[in-house]
Structure formats: C-alpha cells, structure tokens
XYZ file of C-alpha atoms in Angstrom:
168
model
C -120.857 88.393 17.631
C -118.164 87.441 15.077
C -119.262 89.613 12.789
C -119.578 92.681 14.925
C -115.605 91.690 16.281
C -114.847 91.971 13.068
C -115.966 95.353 12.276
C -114.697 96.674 15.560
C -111.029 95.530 14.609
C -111.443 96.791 11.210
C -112.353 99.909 12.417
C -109.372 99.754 15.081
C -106.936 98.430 12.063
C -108.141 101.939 9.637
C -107.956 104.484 12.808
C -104.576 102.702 13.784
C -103.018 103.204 10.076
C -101.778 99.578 10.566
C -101.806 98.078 7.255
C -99.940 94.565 8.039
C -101.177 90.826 6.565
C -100.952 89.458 9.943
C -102.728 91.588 11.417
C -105.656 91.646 8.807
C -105.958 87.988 9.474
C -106.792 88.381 12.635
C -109.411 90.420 11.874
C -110.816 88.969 8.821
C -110.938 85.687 11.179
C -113.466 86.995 13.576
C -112.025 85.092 16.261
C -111.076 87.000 19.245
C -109.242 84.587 20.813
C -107.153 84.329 17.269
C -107.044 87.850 17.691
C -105.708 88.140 21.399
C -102.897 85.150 20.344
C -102.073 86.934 17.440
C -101.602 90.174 19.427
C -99.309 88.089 21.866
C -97.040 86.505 19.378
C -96.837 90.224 17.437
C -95.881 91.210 21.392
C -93.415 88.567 21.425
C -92.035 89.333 18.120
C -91.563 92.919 19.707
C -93.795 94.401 16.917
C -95.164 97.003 19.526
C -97.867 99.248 17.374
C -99.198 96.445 15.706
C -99.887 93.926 18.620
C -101.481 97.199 20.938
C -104.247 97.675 17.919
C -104.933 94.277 18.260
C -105.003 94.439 22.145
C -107.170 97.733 22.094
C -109.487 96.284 19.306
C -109.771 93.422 21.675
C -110.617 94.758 25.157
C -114.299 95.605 25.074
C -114.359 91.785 24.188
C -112.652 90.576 27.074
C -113.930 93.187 29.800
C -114.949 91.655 33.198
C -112.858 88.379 32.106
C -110.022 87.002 33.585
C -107.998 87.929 30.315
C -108.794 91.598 30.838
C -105.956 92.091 33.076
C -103.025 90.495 31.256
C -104.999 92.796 27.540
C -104.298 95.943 29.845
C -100.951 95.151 31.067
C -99.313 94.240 27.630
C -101.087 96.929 26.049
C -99.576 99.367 28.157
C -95.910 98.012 27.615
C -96.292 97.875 24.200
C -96.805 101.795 24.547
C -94.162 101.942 26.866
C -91.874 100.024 24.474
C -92.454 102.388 22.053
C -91.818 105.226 24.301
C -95.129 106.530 24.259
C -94.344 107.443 28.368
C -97.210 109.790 28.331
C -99.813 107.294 27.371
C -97.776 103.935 28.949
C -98.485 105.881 32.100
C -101.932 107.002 31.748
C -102.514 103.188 31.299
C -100.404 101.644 33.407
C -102.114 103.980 36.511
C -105.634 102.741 35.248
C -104.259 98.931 35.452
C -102.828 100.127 39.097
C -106.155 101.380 40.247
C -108.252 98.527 38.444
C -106.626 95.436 38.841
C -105.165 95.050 42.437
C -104.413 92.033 42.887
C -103.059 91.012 39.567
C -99.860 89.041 39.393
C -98.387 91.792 37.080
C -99.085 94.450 39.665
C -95.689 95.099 40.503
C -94.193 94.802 37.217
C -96.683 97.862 36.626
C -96.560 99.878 39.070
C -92.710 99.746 38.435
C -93.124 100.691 34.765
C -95.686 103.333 35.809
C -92.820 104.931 37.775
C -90.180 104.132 34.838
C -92.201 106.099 32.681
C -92.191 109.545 35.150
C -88.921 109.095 35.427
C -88.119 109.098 31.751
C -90.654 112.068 31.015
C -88.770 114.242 33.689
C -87.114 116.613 32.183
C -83.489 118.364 33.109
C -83.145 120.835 35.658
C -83.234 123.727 33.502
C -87.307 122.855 32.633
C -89.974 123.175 35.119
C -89.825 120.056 37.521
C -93.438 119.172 37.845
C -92.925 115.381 36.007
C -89.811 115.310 38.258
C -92.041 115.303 41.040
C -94.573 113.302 40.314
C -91.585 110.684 39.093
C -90.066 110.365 43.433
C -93.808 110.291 44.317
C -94.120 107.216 42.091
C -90.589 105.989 42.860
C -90.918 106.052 46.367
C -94.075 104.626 46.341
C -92.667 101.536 44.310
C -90.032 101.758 46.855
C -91.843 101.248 49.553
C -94.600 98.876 48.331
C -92.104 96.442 47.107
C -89.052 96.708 49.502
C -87.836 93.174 48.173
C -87.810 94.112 44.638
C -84.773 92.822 42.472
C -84.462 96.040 40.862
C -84.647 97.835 44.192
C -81.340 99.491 44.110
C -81.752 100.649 40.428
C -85.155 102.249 41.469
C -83.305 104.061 44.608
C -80.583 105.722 42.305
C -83.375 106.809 40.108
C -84.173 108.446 43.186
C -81.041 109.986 44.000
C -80.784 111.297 40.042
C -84.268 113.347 40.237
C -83.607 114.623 43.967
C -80.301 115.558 42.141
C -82.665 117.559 39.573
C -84.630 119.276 41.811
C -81.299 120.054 44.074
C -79.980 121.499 41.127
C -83.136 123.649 39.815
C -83.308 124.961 43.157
C-alpha cells in the first residue's frame, strides 16, 4: 500500500511540474497521513499549487473517509486562491453536491458563488457567467440568510444585476 502511494504521488508530483524538497518528502515517505499534514501546513504556508498536488495525489486514499471532505474542500481553495475560478468552481459544486452536511458547506457554497462572480465578465461580453453568478448568489443568499458576509454577497448582487442592466 505504501509503495503503491508512493508511485501515485510521484506520478502526481511529475504531471504537476512541482519540483519542491518538501514536497518530495512527502512522497518519498509513503505515508499518507505525512502526506495529507504536509499538504495542510504547505496550505497554511499559503503555498497553493504545491499543497493541491499533494491533496489530489491524496484523495483516492482517503475516499469514503471522514478526511475526504475537508481533502476536497482545501483542494478547491487552494485553486481558488490561485485564481483558477474555472476549476475552484467545478470543484467546489462537486463538494456542494457530495458532501451535504459538511461543516464547510457554507464556506463552499459561498466560494462557489465568489468564483461566478469573479469569472463574470463586463457588460460589453456576453453575460452567460453573469447569470449563472445571481443564480449562485441568490442561492447563497437565501440558504444562509444569517451569513456574516451577507451584505457583501447582496451588493455582489446589485453589481451583476447592474451588468446585465447595462448590457441590456
């Protein structure tokens, strides 16, 4: 089992391009809980690419765990944090759809909406990712009426009905 990790991350580490001594020690270890830490303190240390090859090399491992939620959730920030929107959203709606009742649900349903948002493009451009961005918006909005960032997700609102007021 160790020895097939290892492989896997290898493999992950050469697709990735990542070419960084921490990140080789994780996978030379075999260990995939060294591995998952690793991938959180390279998370923590804001070192986005590095710590979602580690995450992605790890989540065949941890499928069907408890840990597979909290692998998918940081996995997709780390693409949001790199402003990957595209694929940050892609993920985030697959954590949405698979993991209902994690405690991170809201923080990701509120990124998954974030990421629309920024992907929407100015009035001038076809509005398609505008709309999709309210649908997502409002549905934060109303699934999470208490938020704290409530009020910054309703003038996110106003901007894109703005857009499409505009376009129109």
């Amino acid at each position: 089992m160790k020895r097939i990790f290892g492989y896997i991350l290898a493999s992950a580490l050469v697709i990735g391009g990542v070419a960084c001594s921490v990140v080789n020690n994780a996978i030379k270890s075999g260990d995939p809980q060294f591995a998952y830490e690793t991938a959180l303190s390279l998370y923590e240390d804001e070192k986005w690419d590095q710590a979602s090859t580690l995450f992605e090399a790890c989540r065949h491992i941890y499928m069907g765990t408890p840990r597979e939620d909290s692998l998918s959730f940081y996995n997709a920030r780390c693409k949001f944090k790199t402003h990957r929107y595209d694929d940050a959203a892609t993920l985030f709606d697959e954590f949405r759809r698979k993991f209902g009742r994690s405690p991170f649900m809201e923080d990701a349903e509120g990124m998954y909406a974030l990421c629309y948002y920024y992907m929407a493009p100015s009035p001038e451009r076809d509005q398609s990712l505008t709309s999709q961005a309210i649908i997502a918006i409002t549905e934060f909005i109303s699934r999470y009426p208490e938020s704290k960032n409530i009020d910054k997700f309703n003038d996110m609102l106003d901007d894109l009905t703005g857009r499409l007021m505009k376009k129109s």
